[in-house]
Coordinates of N, CA and C and ligand atoms in Angstrom, one line a residue:
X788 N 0.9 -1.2 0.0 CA 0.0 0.0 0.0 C 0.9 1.2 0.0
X789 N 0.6 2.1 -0.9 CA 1.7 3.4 -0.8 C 0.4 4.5 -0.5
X790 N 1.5 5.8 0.2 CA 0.6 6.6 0.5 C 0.7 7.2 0.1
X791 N -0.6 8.3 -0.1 CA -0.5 9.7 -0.4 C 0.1 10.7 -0.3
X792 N 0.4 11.8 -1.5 CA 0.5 13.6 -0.4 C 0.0 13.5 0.3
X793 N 0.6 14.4 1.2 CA -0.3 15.8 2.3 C -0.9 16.4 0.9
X794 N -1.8 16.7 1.4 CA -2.3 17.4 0.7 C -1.7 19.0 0.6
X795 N -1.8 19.7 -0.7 CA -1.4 21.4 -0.3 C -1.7 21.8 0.8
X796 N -1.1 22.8 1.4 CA 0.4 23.2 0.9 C 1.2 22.6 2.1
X797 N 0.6 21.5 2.4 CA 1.4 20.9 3.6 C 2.5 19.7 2.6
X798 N 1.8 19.7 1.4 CA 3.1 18.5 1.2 C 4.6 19.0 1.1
X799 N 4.7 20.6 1.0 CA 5.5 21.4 1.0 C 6.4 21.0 2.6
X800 N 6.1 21.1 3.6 CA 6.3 20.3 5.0 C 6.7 19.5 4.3
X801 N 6.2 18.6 3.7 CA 6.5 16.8 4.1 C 7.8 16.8 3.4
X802 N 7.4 17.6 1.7 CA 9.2 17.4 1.3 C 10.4 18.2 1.9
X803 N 10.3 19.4 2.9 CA 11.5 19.5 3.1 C 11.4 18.9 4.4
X804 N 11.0 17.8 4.8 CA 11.7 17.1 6.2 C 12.2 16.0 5.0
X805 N 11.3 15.7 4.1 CA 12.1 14.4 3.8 C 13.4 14.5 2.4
X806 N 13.9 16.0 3.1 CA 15.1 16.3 2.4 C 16.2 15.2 3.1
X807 N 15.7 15.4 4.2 CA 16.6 13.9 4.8 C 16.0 13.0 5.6
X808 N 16.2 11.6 5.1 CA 16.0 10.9 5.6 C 16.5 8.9 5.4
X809 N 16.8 8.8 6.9 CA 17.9 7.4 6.6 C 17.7 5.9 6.1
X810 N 16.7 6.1 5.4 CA 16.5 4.9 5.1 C 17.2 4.3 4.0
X811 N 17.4 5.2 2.9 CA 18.4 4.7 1.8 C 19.4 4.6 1.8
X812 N 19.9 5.4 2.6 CA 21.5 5.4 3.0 C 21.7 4.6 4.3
X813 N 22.4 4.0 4.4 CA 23.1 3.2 6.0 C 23.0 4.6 6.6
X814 N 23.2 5.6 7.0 CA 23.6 6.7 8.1 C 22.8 7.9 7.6
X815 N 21.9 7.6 6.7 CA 21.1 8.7 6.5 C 21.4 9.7 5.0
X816 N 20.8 10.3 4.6 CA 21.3 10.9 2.8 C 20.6 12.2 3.1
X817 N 21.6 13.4 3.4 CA 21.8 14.6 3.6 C 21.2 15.2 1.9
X818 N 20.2 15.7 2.0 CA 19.6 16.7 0.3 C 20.1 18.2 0.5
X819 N 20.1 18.2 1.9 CA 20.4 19.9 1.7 C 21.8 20.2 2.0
X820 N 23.1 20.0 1.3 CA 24.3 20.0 1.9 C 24.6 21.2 1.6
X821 N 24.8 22.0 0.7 CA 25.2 23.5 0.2 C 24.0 24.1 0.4
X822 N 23.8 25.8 0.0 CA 23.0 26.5 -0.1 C 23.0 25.9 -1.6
X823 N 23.3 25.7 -2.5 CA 22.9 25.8 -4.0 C 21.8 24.6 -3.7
X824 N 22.2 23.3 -3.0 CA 21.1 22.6 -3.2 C 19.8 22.9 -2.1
X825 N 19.7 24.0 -1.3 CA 18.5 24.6 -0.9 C 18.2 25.5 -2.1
X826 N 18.6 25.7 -2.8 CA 18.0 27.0 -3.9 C 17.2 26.0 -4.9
X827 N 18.0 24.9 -5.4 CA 17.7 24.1 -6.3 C 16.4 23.7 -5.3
X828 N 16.4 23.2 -4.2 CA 14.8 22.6 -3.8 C 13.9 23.5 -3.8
X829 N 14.2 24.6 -3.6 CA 12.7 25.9 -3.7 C 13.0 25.7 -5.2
X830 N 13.5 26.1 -6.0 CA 12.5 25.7 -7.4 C 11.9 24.7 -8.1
X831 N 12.3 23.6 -7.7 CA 12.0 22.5 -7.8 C 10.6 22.5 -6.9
X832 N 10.6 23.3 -6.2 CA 8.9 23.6 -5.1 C 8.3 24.9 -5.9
X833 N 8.6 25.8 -6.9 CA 8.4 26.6 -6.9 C 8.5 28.1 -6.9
X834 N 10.0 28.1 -6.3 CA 10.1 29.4 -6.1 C 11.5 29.4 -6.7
X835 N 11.3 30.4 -7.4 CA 12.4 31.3 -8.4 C 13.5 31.6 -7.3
X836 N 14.5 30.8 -6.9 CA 15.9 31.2 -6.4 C 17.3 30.7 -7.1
X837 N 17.9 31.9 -7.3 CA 18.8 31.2 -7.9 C 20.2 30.9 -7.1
X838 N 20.8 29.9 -7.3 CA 21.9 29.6 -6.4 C 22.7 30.3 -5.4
X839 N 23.3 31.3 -6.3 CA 23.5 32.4 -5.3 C 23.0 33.5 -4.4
X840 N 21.7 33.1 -4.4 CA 20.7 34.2 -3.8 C 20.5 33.5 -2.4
X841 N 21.1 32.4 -2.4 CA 21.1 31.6 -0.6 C 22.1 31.7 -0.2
X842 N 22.2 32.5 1.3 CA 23.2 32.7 1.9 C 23.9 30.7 2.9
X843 N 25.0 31.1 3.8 CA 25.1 29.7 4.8 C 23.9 29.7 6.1
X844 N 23.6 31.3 5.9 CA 22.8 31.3 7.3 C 21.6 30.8 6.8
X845 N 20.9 31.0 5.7 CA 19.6 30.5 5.4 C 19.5 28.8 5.2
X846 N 20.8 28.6 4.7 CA 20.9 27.1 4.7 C 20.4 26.5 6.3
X847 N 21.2 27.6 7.2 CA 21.4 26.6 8.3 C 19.7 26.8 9.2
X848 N 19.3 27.7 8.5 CA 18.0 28.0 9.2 C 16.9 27.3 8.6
X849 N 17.3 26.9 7.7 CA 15.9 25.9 6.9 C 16.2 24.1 7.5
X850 N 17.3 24.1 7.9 CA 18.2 23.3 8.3 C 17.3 23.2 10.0
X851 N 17.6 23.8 10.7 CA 17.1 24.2 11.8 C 15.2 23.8 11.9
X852 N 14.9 24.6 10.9 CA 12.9 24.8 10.6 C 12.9 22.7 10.4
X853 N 13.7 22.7 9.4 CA 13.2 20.9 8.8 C 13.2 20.2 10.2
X854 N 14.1 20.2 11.4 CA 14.2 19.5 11.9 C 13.3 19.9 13.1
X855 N 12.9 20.9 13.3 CA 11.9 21.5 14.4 C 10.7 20.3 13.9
X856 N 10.1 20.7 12.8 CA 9.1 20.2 12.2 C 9.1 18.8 12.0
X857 N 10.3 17.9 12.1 CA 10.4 16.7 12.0 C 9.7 16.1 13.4
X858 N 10.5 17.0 14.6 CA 10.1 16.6 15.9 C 8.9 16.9 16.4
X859 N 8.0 18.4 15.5 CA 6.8 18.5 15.9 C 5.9 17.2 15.2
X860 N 6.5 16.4 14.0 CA 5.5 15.7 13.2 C 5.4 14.4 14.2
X861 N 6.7 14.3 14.5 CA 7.1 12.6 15.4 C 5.4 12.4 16.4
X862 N 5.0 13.3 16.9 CA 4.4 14.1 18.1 C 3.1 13.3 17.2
X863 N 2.8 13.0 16.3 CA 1.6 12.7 15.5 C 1.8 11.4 15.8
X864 N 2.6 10.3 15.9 CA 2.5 9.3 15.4 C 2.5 8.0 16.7
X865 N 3.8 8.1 17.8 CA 3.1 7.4 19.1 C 4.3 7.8 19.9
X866 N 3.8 7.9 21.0 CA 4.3 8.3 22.5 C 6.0 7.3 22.8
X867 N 5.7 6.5 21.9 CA 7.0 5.2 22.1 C 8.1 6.3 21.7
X868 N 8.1 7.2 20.9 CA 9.0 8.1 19.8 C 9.4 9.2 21.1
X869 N 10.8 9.3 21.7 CA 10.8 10.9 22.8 C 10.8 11.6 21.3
X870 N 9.9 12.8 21.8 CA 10.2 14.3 20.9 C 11.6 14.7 21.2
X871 N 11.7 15.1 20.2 CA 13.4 15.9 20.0 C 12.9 17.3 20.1
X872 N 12.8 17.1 22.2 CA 12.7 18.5 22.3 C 13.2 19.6 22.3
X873 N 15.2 19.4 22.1 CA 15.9 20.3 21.8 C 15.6 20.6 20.4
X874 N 15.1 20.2 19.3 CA 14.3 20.2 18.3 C 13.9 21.4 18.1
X875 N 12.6 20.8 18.2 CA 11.7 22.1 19.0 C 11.9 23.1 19.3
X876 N 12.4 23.3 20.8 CA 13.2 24.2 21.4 C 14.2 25.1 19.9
X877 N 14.5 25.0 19.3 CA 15.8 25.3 18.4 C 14.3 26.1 17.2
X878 N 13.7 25.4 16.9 CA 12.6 26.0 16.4 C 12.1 27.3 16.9
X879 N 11.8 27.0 17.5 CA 10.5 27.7 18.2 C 11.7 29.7 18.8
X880 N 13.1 29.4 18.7 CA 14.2 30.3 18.8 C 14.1 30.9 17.2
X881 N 14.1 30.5 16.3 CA 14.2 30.5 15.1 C 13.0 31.4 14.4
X882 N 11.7 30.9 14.7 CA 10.5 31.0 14.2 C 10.3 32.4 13.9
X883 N 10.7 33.5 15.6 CA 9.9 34.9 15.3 C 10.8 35.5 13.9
X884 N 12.0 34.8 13.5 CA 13.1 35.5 12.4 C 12.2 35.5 11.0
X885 N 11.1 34.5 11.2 CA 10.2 34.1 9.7 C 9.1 35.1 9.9
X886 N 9.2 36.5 9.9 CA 7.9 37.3 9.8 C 6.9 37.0 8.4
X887 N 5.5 37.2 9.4 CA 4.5 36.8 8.2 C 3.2 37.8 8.7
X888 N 2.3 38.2 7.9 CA 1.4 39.1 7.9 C 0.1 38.7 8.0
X889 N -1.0 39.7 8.3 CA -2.4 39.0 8.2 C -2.8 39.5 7.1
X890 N -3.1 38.6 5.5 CA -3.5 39.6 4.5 C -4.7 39.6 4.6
X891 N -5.9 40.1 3.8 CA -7.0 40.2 3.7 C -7.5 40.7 2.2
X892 N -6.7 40.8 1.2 CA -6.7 40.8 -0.3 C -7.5 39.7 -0.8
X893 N -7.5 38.5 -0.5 CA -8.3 37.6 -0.8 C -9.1 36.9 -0.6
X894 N -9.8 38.0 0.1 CA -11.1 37.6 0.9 C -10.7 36.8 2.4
X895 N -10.4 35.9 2.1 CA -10.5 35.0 4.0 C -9.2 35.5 4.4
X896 N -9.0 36.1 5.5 CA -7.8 36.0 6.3 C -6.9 35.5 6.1
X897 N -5.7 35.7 5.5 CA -4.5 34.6 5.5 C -3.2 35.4 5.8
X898 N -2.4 34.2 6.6 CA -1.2 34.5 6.7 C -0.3 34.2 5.6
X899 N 0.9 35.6 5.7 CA 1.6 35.9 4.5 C 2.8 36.2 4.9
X900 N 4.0 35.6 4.2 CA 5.6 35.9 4.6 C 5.5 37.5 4.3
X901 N 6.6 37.7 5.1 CA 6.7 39.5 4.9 C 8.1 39.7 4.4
X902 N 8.8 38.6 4.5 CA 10.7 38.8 4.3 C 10.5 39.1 3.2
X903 N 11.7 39.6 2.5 CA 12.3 39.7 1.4 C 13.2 38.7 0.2
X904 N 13.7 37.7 1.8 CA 14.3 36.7 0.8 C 13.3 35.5 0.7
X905 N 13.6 35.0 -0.9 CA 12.7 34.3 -1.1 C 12.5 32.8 -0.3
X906 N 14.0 32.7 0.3 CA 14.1 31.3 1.2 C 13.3 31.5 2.5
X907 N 13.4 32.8 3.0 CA 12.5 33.1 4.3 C 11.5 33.5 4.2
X908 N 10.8 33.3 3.0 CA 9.4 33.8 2.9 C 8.6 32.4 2.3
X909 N 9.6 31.2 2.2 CA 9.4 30.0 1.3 C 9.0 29.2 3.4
X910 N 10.3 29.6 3.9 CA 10.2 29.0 4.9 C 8.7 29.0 5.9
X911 N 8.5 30.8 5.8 CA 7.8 31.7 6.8 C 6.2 31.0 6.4
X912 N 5.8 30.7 4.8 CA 4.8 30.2 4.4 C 3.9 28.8 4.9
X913 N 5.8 28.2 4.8 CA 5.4 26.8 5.0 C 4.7 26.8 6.6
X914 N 5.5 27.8 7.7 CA 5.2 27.8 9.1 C 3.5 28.5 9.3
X915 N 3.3 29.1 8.5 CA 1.8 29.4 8.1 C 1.0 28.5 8.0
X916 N 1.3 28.4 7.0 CA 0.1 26.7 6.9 C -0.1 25.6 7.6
X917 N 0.8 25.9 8.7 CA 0.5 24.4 9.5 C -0.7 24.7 10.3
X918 N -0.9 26.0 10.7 CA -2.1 26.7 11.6 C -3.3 26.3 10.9
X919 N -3.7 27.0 9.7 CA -4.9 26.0 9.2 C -4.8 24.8 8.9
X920 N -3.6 24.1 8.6 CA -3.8 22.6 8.7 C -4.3 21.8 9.7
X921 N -3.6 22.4 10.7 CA -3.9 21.8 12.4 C -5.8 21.8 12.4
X922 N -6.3 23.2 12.4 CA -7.2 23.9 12.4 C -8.3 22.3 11.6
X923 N -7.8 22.3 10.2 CA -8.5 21.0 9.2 C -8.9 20.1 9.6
X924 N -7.2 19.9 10.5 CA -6.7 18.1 11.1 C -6.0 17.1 10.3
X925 N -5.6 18.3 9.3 CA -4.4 17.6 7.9 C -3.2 17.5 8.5
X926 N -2.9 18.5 10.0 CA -1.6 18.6 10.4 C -1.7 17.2 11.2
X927 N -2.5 17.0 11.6 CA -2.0 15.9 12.8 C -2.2 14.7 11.8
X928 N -2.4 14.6 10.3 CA -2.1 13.2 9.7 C -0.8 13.3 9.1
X929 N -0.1 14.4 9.1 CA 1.2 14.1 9.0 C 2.3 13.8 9.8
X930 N 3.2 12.5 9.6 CA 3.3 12.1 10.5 C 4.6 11.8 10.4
X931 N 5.4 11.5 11.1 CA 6.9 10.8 11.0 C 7.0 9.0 11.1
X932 N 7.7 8.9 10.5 CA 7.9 7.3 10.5 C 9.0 7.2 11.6
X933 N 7.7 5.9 12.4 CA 7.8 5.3 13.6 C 9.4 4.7 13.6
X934 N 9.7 3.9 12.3 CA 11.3 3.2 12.3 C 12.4 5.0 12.8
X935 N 13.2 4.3 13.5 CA 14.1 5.1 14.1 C 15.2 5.6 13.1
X936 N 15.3 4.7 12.0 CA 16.3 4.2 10.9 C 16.1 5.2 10.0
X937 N 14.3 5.5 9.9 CA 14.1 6.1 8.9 C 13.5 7.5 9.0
X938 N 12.8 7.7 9.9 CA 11.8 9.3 10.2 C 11.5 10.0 9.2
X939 N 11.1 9.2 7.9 CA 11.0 9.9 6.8 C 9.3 10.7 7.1
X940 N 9.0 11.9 6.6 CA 7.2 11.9 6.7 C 6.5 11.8 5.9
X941 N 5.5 11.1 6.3 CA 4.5 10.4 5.3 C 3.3 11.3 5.6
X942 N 2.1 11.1 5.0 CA 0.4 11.1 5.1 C -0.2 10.2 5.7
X943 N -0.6 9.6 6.1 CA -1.4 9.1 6.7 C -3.1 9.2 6.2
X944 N -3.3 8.8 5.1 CA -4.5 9.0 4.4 C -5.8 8.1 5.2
X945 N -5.1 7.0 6.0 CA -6.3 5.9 6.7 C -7.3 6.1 7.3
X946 N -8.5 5.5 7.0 CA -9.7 6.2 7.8 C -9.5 5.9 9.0
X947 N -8.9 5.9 9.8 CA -9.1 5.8 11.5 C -7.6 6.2 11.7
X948 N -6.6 6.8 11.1 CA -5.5 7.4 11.1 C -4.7 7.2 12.1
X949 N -4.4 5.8 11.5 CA -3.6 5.2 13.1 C -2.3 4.2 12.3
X950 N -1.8 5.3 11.4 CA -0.6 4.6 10.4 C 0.8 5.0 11.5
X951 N 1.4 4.1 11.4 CA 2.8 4.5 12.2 C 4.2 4.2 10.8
X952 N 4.1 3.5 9.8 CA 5.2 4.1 9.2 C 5.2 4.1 7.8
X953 N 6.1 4.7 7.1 CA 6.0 5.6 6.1 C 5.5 4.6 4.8
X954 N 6.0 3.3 5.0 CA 5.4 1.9 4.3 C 5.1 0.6 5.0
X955 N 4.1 0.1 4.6 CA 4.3 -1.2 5.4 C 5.4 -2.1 4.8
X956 N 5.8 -1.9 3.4 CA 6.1 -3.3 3.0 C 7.6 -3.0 3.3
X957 N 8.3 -1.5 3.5 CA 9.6 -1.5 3.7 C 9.7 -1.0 6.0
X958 N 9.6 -0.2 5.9 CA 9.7 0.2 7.6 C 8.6 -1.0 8.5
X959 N 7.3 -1.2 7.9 CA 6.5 -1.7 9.3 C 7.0 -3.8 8.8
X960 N 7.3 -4.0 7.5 CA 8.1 -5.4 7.7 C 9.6 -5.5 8.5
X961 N 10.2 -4.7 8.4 CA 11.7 -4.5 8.5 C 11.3 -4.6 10.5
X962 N 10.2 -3.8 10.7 CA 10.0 -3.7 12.3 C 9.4 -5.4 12.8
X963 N 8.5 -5.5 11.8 CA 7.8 -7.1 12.5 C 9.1 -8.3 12.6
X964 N 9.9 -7.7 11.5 CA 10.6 -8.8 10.8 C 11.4 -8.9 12.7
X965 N 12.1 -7.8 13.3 CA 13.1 -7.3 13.8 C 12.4 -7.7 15.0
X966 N 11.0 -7.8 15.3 CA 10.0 -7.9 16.5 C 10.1 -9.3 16.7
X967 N 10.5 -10.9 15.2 CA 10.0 -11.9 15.5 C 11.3 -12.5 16.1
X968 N 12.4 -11.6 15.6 CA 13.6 -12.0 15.9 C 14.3 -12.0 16.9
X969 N 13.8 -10.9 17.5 CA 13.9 -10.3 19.1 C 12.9 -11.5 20.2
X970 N 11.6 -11.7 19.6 CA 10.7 -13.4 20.1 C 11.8 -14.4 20.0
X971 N 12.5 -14.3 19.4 CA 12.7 -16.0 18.9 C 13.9 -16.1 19.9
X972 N 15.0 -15.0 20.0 CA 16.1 -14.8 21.1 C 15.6 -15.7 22.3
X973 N 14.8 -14.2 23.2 CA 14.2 -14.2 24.1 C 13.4 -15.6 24.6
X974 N 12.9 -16.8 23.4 CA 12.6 -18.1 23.8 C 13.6 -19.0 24.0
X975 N 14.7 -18.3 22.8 CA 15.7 -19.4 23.0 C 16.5 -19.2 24.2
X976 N 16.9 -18.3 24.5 CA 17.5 -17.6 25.7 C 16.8 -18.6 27.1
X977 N 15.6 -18.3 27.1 CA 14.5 -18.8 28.3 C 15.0 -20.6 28.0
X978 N 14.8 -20.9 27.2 CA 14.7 -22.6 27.0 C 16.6 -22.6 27.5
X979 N 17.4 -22.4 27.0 CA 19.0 -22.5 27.3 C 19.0 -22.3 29.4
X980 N 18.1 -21.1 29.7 CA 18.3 -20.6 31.2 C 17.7 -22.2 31.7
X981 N 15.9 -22.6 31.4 CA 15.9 -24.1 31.9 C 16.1 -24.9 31.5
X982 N 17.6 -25.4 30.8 CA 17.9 -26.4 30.0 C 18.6 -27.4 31.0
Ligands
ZN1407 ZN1 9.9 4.6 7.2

């Protein structure tokens, strides 16, 4: 079973947390290493940046936003996962730098980046939307994968929304697989202790 987007403009969220994530790689596969390849992901999302228009500090602050947001997504998915509250914390330091506006130009209320650069106004948007997402209840089906290995973020499209990882047939086998193996120890272990 594969899953869905988030839906707009939260799948915006989903791809820059799953600019990294460890599953393909033994140790995890880093997408955002330079500023060029944050410029290349905002257009590839959309937004007209060109390489040089990213500084190291925006790097390191989208850097900073992906991983807040990884730790707020974890929070979706089960209590077994500790939040990476220094995470968070690092977030939540970061966030008032993403100024955003109340517009009223198009009828309903919306919040609007106010920066100048296009990376902090790509960032500031994304941190927008999670408020009416939440609001939907689109934010709390996005979710981080339960395997430790991988924390990639998925959707959670299920009617009773009680998905824990990003696939069954790669993260939730690799976990059962790893759960029968850990049984099968633990019996043999017991049978050896009353042998
Ligand atoms: Zn996974």
């Amino acid at each position: 079973m594969s899953r869905p987007d988030a839906p707009a403009p939260l799948v915006l969220v989903q791809a820059l947390v799953n600019t990294w994530f460890g599953r393909l790689a033994g140790g995890g596969d880093e997408g955002l290493q330079t500023p060029a390849d944050l410029a290349r992901w905002c257009r590839e999302h959309g937004a007209p940046v060109a390489d040089e228009a990213v500084t190291a500090t925006e790097l390191a602050l989208a850097l900073t936003v992906r991983e807040g947001l990884r730790a707020a997504l974890a929070r979706h998915n089960d209590a077994e996962q500790p939040v990476d509250d220094a995470a968070l914390q690092r977030l939540e330091q970061v966030a008032p730098e993403l100024a955003v506006h109340v517009s009223f130009t198009d009828g309903e209320p919306e919040l609007r980046p106010r920066d100048e650069s296009p990376v902090r106004r790509m960032l500031a948007s994304m941190l927008a939307a999670t408020v009416p997402a939440s609001r939907d209840r689109t934010w709390q089906r996005l979710k981080v994968c339960r395997e430790p290995r991988c924390r990639a973020a998925f959707y959670d499209g299920s009617r009773n929304g009680s998905g824990v990882w990003c696939s069954m047939s790669a993260c939730g086998a690799a976990a059962k697989q790893r759960a029968f193996v850990e049984r099968r120890r633990a019996r043999n272990a017991a049978r050896r202790a009353s042998a």
